XYZ file of C-alpha atoms in Angstrom:
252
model
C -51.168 -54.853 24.805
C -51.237 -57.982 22.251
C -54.362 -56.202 20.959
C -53.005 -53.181 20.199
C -50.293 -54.984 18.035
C -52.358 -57.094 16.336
C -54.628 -53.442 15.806
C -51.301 -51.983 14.400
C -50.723 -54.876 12.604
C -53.673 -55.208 10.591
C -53.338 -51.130 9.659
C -50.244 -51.771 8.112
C -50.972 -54.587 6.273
C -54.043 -54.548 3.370
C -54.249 -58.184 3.102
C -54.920 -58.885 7.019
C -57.286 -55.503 6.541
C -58.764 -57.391 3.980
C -59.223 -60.693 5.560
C -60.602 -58.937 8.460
C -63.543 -57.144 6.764
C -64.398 -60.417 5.236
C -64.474 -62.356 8.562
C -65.723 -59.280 10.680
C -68.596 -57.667 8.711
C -69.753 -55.290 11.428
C -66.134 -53.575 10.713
C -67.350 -52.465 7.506
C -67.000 -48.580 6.638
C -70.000 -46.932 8.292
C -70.405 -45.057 5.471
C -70.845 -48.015 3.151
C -73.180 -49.840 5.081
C -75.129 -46.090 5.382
C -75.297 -46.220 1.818
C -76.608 -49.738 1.368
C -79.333 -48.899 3.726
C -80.437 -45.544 1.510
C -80.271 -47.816 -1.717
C -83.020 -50.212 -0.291
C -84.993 -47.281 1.426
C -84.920 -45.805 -2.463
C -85.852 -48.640 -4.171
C -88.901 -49.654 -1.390
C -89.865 -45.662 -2.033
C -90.291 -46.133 -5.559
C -92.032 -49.297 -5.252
C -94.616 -47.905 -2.837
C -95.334 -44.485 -5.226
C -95.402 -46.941 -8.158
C -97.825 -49.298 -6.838
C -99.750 -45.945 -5.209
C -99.780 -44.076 -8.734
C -101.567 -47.125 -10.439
C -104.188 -47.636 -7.395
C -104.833 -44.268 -7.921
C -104.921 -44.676 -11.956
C -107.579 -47.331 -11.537
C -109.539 -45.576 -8.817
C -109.304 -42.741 -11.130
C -110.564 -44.331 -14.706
C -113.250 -46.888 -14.796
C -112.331 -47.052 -18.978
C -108.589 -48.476 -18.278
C -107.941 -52.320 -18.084
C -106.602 -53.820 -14.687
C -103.097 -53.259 -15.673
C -103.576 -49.517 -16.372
C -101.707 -50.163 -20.036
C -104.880 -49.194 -22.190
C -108.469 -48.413 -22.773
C -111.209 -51.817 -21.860
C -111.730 -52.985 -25.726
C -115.601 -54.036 -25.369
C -118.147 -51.394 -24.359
C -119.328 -53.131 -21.009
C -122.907 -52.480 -18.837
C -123.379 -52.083 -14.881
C -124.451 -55.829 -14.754
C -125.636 -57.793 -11.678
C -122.020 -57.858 -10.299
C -120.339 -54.596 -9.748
C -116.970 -55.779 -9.140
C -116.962 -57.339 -12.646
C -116.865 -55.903 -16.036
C -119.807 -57.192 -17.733
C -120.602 -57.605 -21.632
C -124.291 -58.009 -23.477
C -124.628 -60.870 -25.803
C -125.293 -58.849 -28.693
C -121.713 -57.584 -27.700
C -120.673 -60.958 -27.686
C -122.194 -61.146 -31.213
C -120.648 -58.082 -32.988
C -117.234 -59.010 -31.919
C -117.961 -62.581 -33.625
C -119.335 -60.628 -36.600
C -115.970 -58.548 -37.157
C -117.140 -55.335 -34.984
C -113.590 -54.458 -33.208
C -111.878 -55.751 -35.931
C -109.680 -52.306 -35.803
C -108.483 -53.386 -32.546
C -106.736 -56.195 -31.665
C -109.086 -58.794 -30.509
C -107.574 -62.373 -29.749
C -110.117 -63.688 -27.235
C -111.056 -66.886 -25.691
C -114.683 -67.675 -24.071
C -113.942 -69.567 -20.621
C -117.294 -71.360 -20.085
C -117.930 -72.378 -17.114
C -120.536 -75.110 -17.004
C -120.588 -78.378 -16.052
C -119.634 -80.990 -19.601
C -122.737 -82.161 -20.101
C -123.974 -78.815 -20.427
C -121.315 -77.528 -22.398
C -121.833 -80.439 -24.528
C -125.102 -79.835 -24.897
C -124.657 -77.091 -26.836
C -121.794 -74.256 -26.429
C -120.883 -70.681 -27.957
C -118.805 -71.124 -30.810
C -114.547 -71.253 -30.110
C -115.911 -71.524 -26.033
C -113.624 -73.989 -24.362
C -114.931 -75.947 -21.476
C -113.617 -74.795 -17.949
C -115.312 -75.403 -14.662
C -112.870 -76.064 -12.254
C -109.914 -74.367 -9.978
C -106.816 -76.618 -11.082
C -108.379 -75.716 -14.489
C -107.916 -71.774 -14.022
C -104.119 -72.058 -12.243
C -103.025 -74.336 -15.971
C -104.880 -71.001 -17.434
C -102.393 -69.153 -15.556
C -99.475 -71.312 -16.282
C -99.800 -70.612 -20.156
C -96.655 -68.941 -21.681
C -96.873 -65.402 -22.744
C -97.577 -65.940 -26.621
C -100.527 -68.292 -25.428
C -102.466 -65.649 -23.410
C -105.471 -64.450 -25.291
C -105.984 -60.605 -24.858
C -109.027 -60.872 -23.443
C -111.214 -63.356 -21.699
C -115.049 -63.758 -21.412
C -116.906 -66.222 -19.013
C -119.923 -67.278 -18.642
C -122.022 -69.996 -16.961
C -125.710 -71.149 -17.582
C -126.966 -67.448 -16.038
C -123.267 -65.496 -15.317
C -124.758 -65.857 -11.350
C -122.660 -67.875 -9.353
C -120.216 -70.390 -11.321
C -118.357 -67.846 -14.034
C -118.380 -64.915 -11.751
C -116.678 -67.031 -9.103
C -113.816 -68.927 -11.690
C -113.156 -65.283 -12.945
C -112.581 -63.550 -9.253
C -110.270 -66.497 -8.689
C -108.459 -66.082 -11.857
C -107.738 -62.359 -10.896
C -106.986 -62.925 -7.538
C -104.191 -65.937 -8.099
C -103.008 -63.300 -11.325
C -102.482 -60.429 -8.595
C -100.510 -63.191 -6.256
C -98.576 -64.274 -9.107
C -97.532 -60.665 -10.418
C -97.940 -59.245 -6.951
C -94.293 -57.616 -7.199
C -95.069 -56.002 -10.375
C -98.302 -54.201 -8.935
C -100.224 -53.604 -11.172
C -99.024 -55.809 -13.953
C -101.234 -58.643 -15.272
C -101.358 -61.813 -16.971
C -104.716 -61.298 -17.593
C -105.733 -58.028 -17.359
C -108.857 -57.848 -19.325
C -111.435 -60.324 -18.564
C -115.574 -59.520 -18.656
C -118.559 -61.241 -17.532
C -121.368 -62.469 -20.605
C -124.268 -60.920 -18.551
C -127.144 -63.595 -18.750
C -124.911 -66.448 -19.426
C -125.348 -69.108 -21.939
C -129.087 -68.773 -21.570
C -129.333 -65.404 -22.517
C -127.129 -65.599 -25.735
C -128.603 -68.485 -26.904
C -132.173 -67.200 -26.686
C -131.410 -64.498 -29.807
C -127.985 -66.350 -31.053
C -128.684 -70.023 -31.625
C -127.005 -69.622 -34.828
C -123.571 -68.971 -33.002
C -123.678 -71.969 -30.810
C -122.759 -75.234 -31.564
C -124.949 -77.716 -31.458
C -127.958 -75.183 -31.363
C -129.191 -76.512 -28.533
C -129.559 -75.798 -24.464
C -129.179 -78.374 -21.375
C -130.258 -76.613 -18.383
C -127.614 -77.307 -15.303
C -131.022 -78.800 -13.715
C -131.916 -81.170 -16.584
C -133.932 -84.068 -15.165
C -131.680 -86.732 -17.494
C -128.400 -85.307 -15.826
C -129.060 -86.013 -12.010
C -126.155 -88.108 -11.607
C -123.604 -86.322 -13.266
C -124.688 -83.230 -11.258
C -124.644 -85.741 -8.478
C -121.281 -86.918 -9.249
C -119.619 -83.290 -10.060
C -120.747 -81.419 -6.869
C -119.379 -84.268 -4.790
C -116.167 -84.028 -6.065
C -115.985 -80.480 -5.952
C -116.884 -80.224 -2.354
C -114.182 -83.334 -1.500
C -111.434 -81.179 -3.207
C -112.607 -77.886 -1.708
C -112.308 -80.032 1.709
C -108.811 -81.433 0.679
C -107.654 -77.919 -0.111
C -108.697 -76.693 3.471
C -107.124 -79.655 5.096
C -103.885 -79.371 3.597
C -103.647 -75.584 4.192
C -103.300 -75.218 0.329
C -106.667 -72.197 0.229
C -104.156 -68.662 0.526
C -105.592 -65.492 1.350
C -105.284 -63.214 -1.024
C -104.652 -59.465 -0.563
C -107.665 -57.139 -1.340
C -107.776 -56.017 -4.865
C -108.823 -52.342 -5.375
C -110.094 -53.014 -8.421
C -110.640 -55.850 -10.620
């Protein structure tokens, strides 16, 4: 009986009603909370036929860039990696000579050798990056320091660059990953040959003209020295649960 007065109560009073929504949520118009859950159904709806239209987008068009906003700049080749959009060095060369000039072309060249190799003689305007913790400050930069487009390389393009670039794109996909398919970077190629093969017909765009192998007899130590420290941070990484596994990119 007390219940039903403190029922009738509440009815005829808005500011116990009131109270009583707040400290009872569950007595919250049906209707209300039906609505809330069709809003979040709607918006996880679009999501899903956004994120589908622009898998199918780059499925579709092997010309558009990995954000699906435009056209790949630099006519590319089927190189030695098919996951990666590769580049020739006379490429390389004709967009140093003023070639795309009609587009817009702010680029960096991310090369990927150890220092004394870079040191040894780089492509001109390359900066030096070999490392992981060197590609997440990459990713870090603001939004008016992001080249357009990106171009690694290592002493062949085999092993080092391809494997810096594949981690740039997969930490850029984690970072923007709900913004599918937007991009930090989202147009980066591979210099097919590496160093080696621009230098052979380009010395004249390298600075100094010159060429120390990764191998070089009078760098043992330093190669030594780098590898070891690589592996002891890849180990640290593992130990400390830090390595993420990263969703499967459709395309890069």
């Amino acid at each position: 009986m007390r219940r039903c007065m403190e029922e009738s109560e509440m009815k005829s009073s808005p500011t116990l009603a009131r109270k009583s929504n707040c400290l009872f949520p569950n007595r919250i118009p049906k209707e209300n909370r039906l609505v809330n859950v069709v809003k979040e159904d709607e918006i996880q709806d679009r999501d899903i036929v956004r994120i589908k239209l622009a898998v199918e987008r780059l499925s579709d068009s092997e010309e558009l860039i990995a954000d699906c906003s435009r056209p790949y700049t630099l006519p590319t080749i089927c190189g030695k990696h098919k996951d990666l959009k590769s580049i020739t060095p006379q490429t390389l060369r004709d967009l140093f000579s003023g070639e795309y000039n009609q587009f817009y072309t702010d680029y960096t060249i991310i090369d990927c050798r150890y220092p004394y190799e870079y040191n040894g003689g780089y492509i001109q305007g390359a900066v030096n990056i070999y490392t992981k913790q060197s590609i997440d400050v990459l990713l870090q930069r603001s939004e008016k320091d992001r080249p357009q487009i990106l171009i690694f390389h290592c002493e062949f393009s085999s092993q080092r660059a391809p494997t810096l670039l594949r981690y740039l794109r997969a930490q850029d996909r984690m970072l923007n990953s709900q913004n599918y398919p937007r991009l930090y970077y989202p147009e980066v190629y591979i210099l097919n040959g590496g160093y080696k093969a621009f230098y052979d017909h380009n010395q004249d765009f390298c600075n100094p003209s010159s060429y120390v192998p990764m191998l070089h007899e009078d760098y043992r130590s330093e190669l030594h020295h780098i590898r070891t420290v690589t592996k002891s941070q890849t180990e640290r990484e593992k130990t400390r649960g830090k390595s993420k596994t990263m969703s499967r990119v459709v395309r890069f």
